Coordinates of C-alpha atoms in Angstrom, one line a residue:
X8 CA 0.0 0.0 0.0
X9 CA 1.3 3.2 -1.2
X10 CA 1.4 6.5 0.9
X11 CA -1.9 8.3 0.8
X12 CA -0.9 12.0 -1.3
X13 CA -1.7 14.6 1.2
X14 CA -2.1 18.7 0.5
X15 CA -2.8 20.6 4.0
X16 CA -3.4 24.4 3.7
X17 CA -1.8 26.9 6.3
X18 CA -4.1 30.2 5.6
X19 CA -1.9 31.8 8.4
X20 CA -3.3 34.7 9.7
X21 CA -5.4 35.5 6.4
X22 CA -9.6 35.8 5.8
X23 CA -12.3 37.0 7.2
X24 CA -16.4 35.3 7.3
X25 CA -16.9 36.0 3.9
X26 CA -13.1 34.7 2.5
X27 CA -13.3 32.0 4.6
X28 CA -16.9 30.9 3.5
X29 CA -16.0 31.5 -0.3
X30 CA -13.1 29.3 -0.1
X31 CA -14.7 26.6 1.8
X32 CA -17.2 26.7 -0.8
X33 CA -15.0 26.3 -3.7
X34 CA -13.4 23.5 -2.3
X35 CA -17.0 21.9 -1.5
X36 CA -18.1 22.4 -5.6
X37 CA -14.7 21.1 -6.8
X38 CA -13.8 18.0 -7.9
X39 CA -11.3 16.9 -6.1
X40 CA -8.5 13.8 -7.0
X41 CA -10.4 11.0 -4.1
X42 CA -7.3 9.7 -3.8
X43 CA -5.7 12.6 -1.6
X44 CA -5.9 13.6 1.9
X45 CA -7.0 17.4 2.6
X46 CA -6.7 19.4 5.7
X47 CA -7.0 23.2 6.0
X48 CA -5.9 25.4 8.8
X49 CA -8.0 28.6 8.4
X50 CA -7.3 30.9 12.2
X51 CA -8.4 30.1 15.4
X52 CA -11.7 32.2 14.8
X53 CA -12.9 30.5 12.0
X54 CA -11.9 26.6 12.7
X55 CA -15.4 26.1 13.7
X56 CA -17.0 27.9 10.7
X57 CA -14.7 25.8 8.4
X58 CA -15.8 22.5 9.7
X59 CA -19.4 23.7 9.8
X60 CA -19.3 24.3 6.5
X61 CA -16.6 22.1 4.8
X62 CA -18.0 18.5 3.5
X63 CA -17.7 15.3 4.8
X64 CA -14.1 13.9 4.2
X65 CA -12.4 17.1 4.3
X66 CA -10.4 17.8 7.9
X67 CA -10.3 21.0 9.7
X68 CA -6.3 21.2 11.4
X69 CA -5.4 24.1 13.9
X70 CA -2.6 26.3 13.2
X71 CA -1.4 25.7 17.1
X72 CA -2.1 23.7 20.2
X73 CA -1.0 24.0 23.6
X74 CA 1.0 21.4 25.7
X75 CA -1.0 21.4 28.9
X76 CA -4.9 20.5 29.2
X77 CA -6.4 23.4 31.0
X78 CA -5.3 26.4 33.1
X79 CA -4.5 29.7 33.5
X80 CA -3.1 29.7 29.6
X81 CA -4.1 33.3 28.2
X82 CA -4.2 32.8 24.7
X83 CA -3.5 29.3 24.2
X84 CA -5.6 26.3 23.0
X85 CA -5.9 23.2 24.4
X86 CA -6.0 19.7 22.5
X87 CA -9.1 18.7 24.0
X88 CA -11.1 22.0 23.3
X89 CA -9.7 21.2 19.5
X90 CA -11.2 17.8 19.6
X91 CA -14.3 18.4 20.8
X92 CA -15.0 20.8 18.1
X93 CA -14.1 18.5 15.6
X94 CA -11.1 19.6 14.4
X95 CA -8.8 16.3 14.0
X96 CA -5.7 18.2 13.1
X97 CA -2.9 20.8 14.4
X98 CA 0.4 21.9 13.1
X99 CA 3.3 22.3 15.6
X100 CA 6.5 23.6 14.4
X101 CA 5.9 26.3 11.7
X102 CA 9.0 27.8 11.1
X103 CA 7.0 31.2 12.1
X104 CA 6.0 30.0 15.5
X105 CA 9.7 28.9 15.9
X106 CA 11.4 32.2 14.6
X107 CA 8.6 34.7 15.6
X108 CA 7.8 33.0 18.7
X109 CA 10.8 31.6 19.4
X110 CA 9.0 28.4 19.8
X111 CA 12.2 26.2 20.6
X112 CA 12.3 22.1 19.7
X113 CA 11.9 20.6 22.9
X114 CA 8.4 22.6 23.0
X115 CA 7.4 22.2 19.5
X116 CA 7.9 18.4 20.8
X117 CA 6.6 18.7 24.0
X118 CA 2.9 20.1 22.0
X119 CA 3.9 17.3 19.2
X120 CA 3.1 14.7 22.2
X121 CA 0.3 16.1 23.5
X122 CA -1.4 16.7 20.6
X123 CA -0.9 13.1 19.7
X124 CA -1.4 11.7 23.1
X125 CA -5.0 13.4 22.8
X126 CA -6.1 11.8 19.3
X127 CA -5.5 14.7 16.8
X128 CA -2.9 14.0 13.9
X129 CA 0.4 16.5 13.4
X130 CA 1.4 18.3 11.0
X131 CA 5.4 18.8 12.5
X132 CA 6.8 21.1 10.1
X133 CA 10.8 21.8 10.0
X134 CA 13.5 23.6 7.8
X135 CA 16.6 25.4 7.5
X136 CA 17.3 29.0 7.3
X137 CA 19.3 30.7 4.2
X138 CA 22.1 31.0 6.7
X139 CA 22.1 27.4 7.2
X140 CA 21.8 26.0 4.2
X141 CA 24.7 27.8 2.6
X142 CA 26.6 26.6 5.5
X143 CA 25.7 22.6 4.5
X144 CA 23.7 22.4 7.9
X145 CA 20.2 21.9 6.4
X146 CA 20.6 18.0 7.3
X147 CA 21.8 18.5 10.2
X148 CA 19.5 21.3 11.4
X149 CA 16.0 19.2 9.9
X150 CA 17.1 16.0 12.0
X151 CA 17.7 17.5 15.0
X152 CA 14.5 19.0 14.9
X153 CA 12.9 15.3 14.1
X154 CA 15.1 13.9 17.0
X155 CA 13.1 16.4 19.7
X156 CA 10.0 15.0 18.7
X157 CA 11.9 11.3 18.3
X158 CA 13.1 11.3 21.6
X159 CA 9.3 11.5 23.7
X160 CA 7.3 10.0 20.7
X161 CA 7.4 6.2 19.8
X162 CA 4.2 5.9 17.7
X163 CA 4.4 8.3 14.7
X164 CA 1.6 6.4 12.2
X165 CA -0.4 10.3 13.1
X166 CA 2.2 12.5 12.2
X167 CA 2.9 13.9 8.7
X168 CA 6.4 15.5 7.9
X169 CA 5.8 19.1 6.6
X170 CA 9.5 20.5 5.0
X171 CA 9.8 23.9 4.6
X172 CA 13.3 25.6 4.0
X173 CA 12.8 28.9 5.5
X174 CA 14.3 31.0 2.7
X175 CA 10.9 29.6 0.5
X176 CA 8.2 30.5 2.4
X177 CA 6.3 33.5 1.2
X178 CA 9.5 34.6 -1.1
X179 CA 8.9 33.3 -4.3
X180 CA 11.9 31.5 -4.3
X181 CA 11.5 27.3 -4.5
X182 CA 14.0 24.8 -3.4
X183 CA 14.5 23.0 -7.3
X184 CA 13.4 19.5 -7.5
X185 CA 16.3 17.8 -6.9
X186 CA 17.0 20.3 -3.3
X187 CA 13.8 19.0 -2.0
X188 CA 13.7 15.2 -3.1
X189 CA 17.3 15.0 -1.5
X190 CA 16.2 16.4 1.8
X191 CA 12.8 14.6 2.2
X192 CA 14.9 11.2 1.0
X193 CA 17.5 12.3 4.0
X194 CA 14.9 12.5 6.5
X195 CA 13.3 9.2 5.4
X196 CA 16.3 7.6 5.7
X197 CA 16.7 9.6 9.6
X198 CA 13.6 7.9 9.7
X199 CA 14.9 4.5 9.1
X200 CA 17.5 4.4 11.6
X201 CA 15.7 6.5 14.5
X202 CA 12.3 5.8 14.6
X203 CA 11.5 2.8 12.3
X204 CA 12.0 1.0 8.7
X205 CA 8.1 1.1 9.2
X206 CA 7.7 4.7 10.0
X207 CA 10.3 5.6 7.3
X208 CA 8.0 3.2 4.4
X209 CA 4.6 5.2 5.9
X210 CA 5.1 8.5 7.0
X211 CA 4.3 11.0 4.8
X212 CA 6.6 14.2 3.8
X213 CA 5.4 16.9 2.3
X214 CA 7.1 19.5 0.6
X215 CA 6.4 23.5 1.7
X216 CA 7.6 26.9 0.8
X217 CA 6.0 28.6 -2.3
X218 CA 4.1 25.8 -3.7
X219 CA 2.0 26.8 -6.3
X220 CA 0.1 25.4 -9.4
X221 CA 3.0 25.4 -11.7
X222 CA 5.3 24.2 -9.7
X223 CA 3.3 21.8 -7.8
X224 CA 3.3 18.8 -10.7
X225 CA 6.7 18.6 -11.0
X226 CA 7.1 18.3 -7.3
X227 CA 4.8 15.4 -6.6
X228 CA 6.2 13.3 -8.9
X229 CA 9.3 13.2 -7.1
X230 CA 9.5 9.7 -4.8
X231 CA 10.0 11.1 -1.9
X232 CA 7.7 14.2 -1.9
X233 CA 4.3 12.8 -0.4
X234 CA 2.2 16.0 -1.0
X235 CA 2.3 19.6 -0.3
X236 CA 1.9 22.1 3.0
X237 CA 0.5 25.4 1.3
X238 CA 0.9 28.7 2.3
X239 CA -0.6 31.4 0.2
X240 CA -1.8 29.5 -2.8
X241 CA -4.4 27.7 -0.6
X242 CA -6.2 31.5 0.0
X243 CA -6.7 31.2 -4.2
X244 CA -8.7 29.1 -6.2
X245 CA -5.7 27.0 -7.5
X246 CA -5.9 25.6 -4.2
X247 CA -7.9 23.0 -6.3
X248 CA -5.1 22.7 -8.9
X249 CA -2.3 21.4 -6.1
X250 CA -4.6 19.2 -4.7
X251 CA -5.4 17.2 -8.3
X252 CA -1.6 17.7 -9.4
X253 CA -0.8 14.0 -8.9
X254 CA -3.8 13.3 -11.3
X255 CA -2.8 15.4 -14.5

């Protein structure tokens, strides 16, 4: 059994009602490829309007979860108020929430567990800096990301890799082809020897950072890319395009 193709969309801290209605609508009266897995992440404000909305077989993720269950949390989310709206998903890790934030890997990990421990599935998202690539770290850096999350977290049939070099999200620029497969085939192999061989045949690995309809074909055909976080494109109507792109 192959790995199920699977296009999440991060709206970050875009829409309003009427944006967020209009695109849940368009993906409603498309005809999507069956075969792939879809997840949006619209803000916190409109997670319930989303999966009010959205049809059946179509999953509502948050763009962030807390670690803890309840408390005196100003701001924060907790997994079980996620779940019991019906939103089956979370990211943890955005390279926003790490720089931004400075959300570091033993609490990206830390809300990686919890999240899991309380039945939602992870998007875990990592990826190098400019500064780090041109240094040959982005290996290095992406692994020891993984290993945080690796190190409390056994069971990882839930969580789907999300790569995204820093230096592509938002700028236009695109790792090539060949720059993402070799990353996404290194962290398979990390997965290999860290977690499992069984993990590293399952678990999913998409490619992020400026993924758009043109580029989006080429990139799925690659063996190692499993499908596609997206950032800004999944605000537009060729939203629909990336997620049929393995069935042109």
């Amino acid at each position: 059994m192959g790995r199920q193709f699977f296009v999440g969309g991060n709206f970050k801290m875009n829409g309003n009602i009427k944006t967020i209605r209009d695109i849940v609508h368009n993906i409603n009266s498309a005809k999507l490829d069956p075969n792939v897995e879809v997840v949006i992440a619209p803000p916190a404000l409109y997670l319930l309007l989303a999966r009010e909305h959205l049809r059946k077989g179509i999953e509502v993720a948050a763009q962030n979860v807390f670690d803890k269950p309840d408390g005196a949390f100003t701001g924060e989310i907790s997994v079980k108020q996620l779940k019991e709206s019906g939103i089956t998903w979370t990211l943890t890790g955005h390279s926003e929430r790490r720089v931004i934030l400075q959300e570091d890997d033993a609490f990206v990990a830390s809300k990686t567990k919890a999240a899991l421990d309380g039945g939602l599935g992870v998007i875990l998202c990592c990826g190098e800096s400019l500064e780090q690539r041109e240094a040959g770290k982005t290996i290095e850096v992406v692994t020891a990301q993984l290993k945080a999350v690796a190190d409390i977290v056994k069971d990882w049939s839930k969580i789907v890799i999300a790569y995204e070099p820093i230096w592509a999200i938002g700028t236009g620029k695109v790792a090539t082809t060949a720059q993402a497969q070799e990353v996404h085939a290194a962290i398979r192999e990390w997965l290999k020897k860290e977690v499992s061989p069984e993990a590293a045949e399952a678990t999913r690995i998409l490619y992020g950072g400026s993924v758009n309809e043109k580029n989006c074909t080429e990139l799925g055909k690659q063996p190692d890319i499993d499908g596609f976080l997206v950032g800004g494109a999944s605000l537009k109507p060729a939203f629909v395009d990336i997620i049929n792109a393995n069935s042109t």
